[in-house]
Amino acid sequence: LSRSAVGDWADDEPLKVGQWLLGQRRFDLIDLHIPESKATESEQLYSFLVPRYIFEGEWEKALSLLDRAPDSVNSAMVLGLRALAYSNVGQKALAYDYWERSLRQALLTSGRDTLLKLGRLAASSGNVDIRNRAVTEAMKRPTAIPLPASDVAFVFSHLKEEDSADDLLSVSLG
């Protein structure tokens, strides 16, 4: 892969090049073509640099960049990413606090998609509690597009174990 070829395209199509580089895990080239100064000005460019730091396990850099998130970035997801980072640097109490804040923010200001994304993020971090709560709340929100049963089957067994009949009924009715 030629650095100059990526550079030629990066100026004209930074979003497409960023998506491709992230998919190829070519983080060295992301750094060359999406500097932090540019990333904090644009939600789209920001969305390439934060995952780059997370995939590489550069948690302190991720936290630093999360402190400077553009205003347009979903605040519930920023809080969730902070929780993920704090979990990985061993600050469990702080991570717990950010997971809870993230879920509250998503419940108050976001829709079903954010709750589902938060559930996936929590699952990737091993946080089953936030995953279950976020996906349960997402499933209570009506939509014309049903979720695949394989993606949400765990919610039904979780609600049954919790003896949460009201939530089970709400989720079942969608």
CSV table of C-alpha atoms in Angstrom, one decimal:
chain,number,residue,atom,x,y,z
A,1,LEU,CA,0.0,0.0,0.0
A,2,SER,CA,1.5,3.3,-1.0
A,3,ARG,CA,1.4,6.1,1.4
A,4,SER,CA,1.3,8.6,-1.4
A,5,ALA,CA,-1.7,6.8,-3.0
A,6,VAL,CA,-3.6,7.1,0.3
A,7,GLY,CA,-2.5,10.7,0.6
A,8,ASP,CA,-3.9,11.5,-2.9
A,9,TRP,CA,-7.3,10.1,-2.0
A,10,ALA,CA,-7.3,11.3,1.6
A,11,ASP,CA,-7.5,15.0,0.6
A,12,ASP,CA,-10.5,14.4,-1.7
A,13,GLU,CA,-12.3,11.7,0.1
A,14,PRO,CA,-11.2,11.7,3.8
A,15,LEU,CA,-14.3,9.8,5.0
A,16,LYS,CA,-14.0,7.0,2.6
A,17,VAL,CA,-10.3,6.7,3.1
A,18,GLY,CA,-10.7,6.8,6.9
A,19,GLN,CA,-13.3,4.0,6.7
A,20,TRP,CA,-11.1,1.9,4.5
A,21,LEU,CA,-8.0,2.4,6.7
A,22,LEU,CA,-9.9,1.6,9.8
A,23,GLY,CA,-11.3,-1.6,8.2
A,24,GLN,CA,-7.8,-2.6,7.1
A,25,ARG,CA,-6.4,-1.7,10.6
A,26,ARG,CA,-3.8,0.6,9.0
A,27,PHE,CA,-3.6,2.8,12.0
A,28,ASP,CA,-0.2,4.2,11.0
A,29,LEU,CA,-1.8,5.8,7.9
A,30,ILE,CA,-4.8,7.1,9.8
A,31,ASP,CA,-2.4,9.1,11.9
A,32,LEU,CA,-0.7,10.5,8.9
A,33,HIS,CA,-3.9,11.7,7.2
A,34,ILE,CA,-6.2,12.5,10.1
A,35,PRO,CA,-4.3,14.5,12.7
A,36,GLU,CA,-5.9,15.0,16.1
A,37,SER,CA,-6.3,18.7,15.4
A,38,LYS,CA,-8.6,17.9,12.4
A,39,ALA,CA,-10.4,15.1,14.2
A,40,THR,CA,-11.6,17.3,17.0
A,41,GLU,CA,-13.2,19.6,14.4
A,42,SER,CA,-15.3,17.0,12.6
A,43,GLU,CA,-17.5,14.2,14.0
A,44,GLN,CA,-16.7,12.0,11.0
A,45,LEU,CA,-13.0,12.3,11.3
A,46,TYR,CA,-13.2,12.0,15.0
A,47,SER,CA,-15.0,8.7,14.6
A,48,PHE,CA,-11.8,7.3,12.9
A,49,LEU,CA,-9.3,8.4,15.4
A,50,VAL,CA,-11.0,7.3,18.6
A,51,PRO,CA,-11.4,3.6,17.4
A,52,ARG,CA,-7.8,3.7,16.2
A,53,TYR,CA,-6.6,4.4,19.8
A,54,ILE,CA,-9.0,1.8,21.2
A,55,PHE,CA,-8.0,-0.9,18.7
A,56,GLU,CA,-4.4,-0.3,19.6
A,57,GLY,CA,-5.0,-0.2,23.3
A,58,GLU,CA,-3.8,3.3,23.6
A,59,TRP,CA,-6.3,4.1,26.4
A,60,GLU,CA,-4.7,7.3,27.7
A,61,LYS,CA,-4.7,8.8,24.1
A,62,ALA,CA,-8.3,7.7,23.7
A,63,LEU,CA,-9.3,9.4,27.0
A,64,SER,CA,-7.5,12.5,26.0
A,65,LEU,CA,-9.3,12.7,22.7
A,66,LEU,CA,-12.7,11.9,24.3
A,67,ASP,CA,-12.1,15.0,26.5
A,68,ARG,CA,-12.1,17.0,23.3
A,69,ALA,CA,-15.1,15.4,21.5
A,70,PRO,CA,-16.9,17.7,19.0
A,71,ASP,CA,-20.2,18.9,20.3
A,72,SER,CA,-22.0,17.0,17.6
A,73,VAL,CA,-20.8,13.6,18.8
A,74,ASN,CA,-23.4,11.6,20.7
A,75,SER,CA,-22.7,12.3,24.4
A,76,ALA,CA,-24.0,8.9,25.5
A,77,MET,CA,-21.5,7.1,23.3
A,78,VAL,CA,-18.6,9.4,24.5
A,79,LEU,CA,-19.5,8.5,28.1
A,80,GLY,CA,-19.6,4.8,27.1
A,81,LEU,CA,-16.2,5.0,25.4
A,82,ARG,CA,-14.8,6.7,28.5
A,83,ALA,CA,-16.2,3.8,30.6
A,84,LEU,CA,-14.6,1.3,28.2
A,85,ALA,CA,-11.2,3.1,28.5
A,86,TYR,CA,-11.4,3.3,32.3
A,87,SER,CA,-12.2,-0.4,32.5
A,88,ASN,CA,-9.1,-1.1,30.5
A,89,VAL,CA,-6.7,1.1,32.6
A,90,GLY,CA,-7.9,-0.6,35.8
A,91,GLN,CA,-10.1,2.2,37.1
A,92,LYS,CA,-13.1,0.0,37.8
A,93,ALA,CA,-15.0,2.4,40.0
A,94,LEU,CA,-14.7,5.2,37.6
A,95,ALA,CA,-15.7,2.9,34.7
A,96,TYR,CA,-18.8,1.8,36.6
A,97,ASP,CA,-19.8,5.5,37.1
A,98,TYR,CA,-19.3,6.2,33.4
A,99,TRP,CA,-21.3,3.2,32.3
A,100,GLU,CA,-24.2,4.3,34.5
A,101,ARG,CA,-23.9,7.9,33.2
A,102,SER,CA,-23.8,6.7,29.7
A,103,LEU,CA,-27.0,4.6,30.1
A,104,ARG,CA,-28.8,7.5,31.8
A,105,GLN,CA,-27.8,9.8,29.0
A,106,ALA,CA,-28.9,7.4,26.3
A,107,LEU,CA,-32.3,6.9,28.1
A,108,LEU,CA,-32.9,10.6,28.3
A,109,THR,CA,-31.6,11.9,25.0
A,110,SER,CA,-31.1,9.2,22.5
A,111,GLY,CA,-33.1,6.7,20.5
A,112,ARG,CA,-33.1,3.0,20.0
A,113,ASP,CA,-30.0,2.9,17.9
A,114,THR,CA,-27.9,4.5,20.5
A,115,LEU,CA,-29.1,2.1,23.2
A,116,LEU,CA,-28.3,-0.8,20.9
A,117,LYS,CA,-24.8,0.6,20.2
A,118,LEU,CA,-24.3,1.1,23.9
A,119,GLY,CA,-25.4,-2.4,24.5
A,120,ARG,CA,-22.8,-3.7,22.0
A,121,LEU,CA,-20.1,-1.6,23.5
A,122,ALA,CA,-20.9,-2.8,27.0
A,123,ALA,CA,-20.9,-6.4,25.7
A,124,SER,CA,-17.5,-6.0,24.1
A,125,SER,CA,-16.2,-4.8,27.5
A,126,GLY,CA,-17.8,-7.7,29.3
A,127,ASN,CA,-20.4,-5.5,31.1
A,128,VAL,CA,-23.4,-7.8,30.9
A,129,ASP,CA,-25.5,-5.6,33.3
A,130,ILE,CA,-25.3,-2.5,31.1
A,131,ARG,CA,-25.7,-4.6,27.9
A,132,ASN,CA,-28.9,-6.2,29.3
A,133,ARG,CA,-30.4,-2.9,30.5
A,134,ALA,CA,-29.5,-0.9,27.3
A,135,VAL,CA,-30.9,-3.6,25.0
A,136,THR,CA,-34.0,-4.1,27.1
A,137,GLU,CA,-34.8,-0.4,27.0
A,138,ALA,CA,-34.1,-0.3,23.2
A,139,MET,CA,-36.5,-3.2,22.7
A,140,LYS,CA,-39.3,-1.3,24.6
A,141,ARG,CA,-39.2,1.5,22.0
A,142,PRO,CA,-41.4,0.8,19.0
A,143,THR,CA,-40.0,0.5,15.6
A,144,ALA,CA,-41.0,-0.8,12.2
A,145,ILE,CA,-37.8,-2.7,11.8
A,146,PRO,CA,-37.6,-5.7,14.1
A,147,LEU,CA,-34.3,-6.8,15.6
A,148,PRO,CA,-33.0,-10.3,14.7
A,149,ALA,CA,-33.9,-12.7,17.4
A,150,SER,CA,-30.4,-14.0,17.6
A,151,ASP,CA,-29.2,-10.5,18.6
A,152,VAL,CA,-31.6,-10.1,21.5
A,153,ALA,CA,-32.5,-13.6,22.7
A,154,PHE,CA,-30.4,-13.1,25.9
A,155,VAL,CA,-32.7,-10.3,27.0
A,156,PHE,CA,-35.7,-12.7,27.4
A,157,SER,CA,-33.7,-15.1,29.6
A,158,HIS,CA,-32.3,-12.2,31.6
A,159,LEU,CA,-35.7,-10.7,32.2
A,160,LYS,CA,-37.1,-14.1,33.2
A,161,GLU,CA,-34.3,-14.6,35.7
A,162,GLU,CA,-34.9,-11.1,37.1
A,163,ASP,CA,-38.6,-11.9,37.4
A,164,SER,CA,-39.3,-8.7,35.5
A,165,ALA,CA,-42.8,-9.4,34.1
A,166,ASP,CA,-43.6,-5.8,33.2
A,167,ASP,CA,-40.3,-5.4,31.2
A,168,LEU,CA,-40.8,-8.8,29.6
A,169,LEU,CA,-44.3,-7.8,28.4
A,170,SER,CA,-43.1,-4.4,27.2
A,171,VAL,CA,-40.2,-6.0,25.2
A,172,SER,CA,-42.4,-8.7,23.8
A,173,LEU,CA,-44.9,-6.1,22.5
A,174,GLY,CA,-42.1,-4.0,21.2
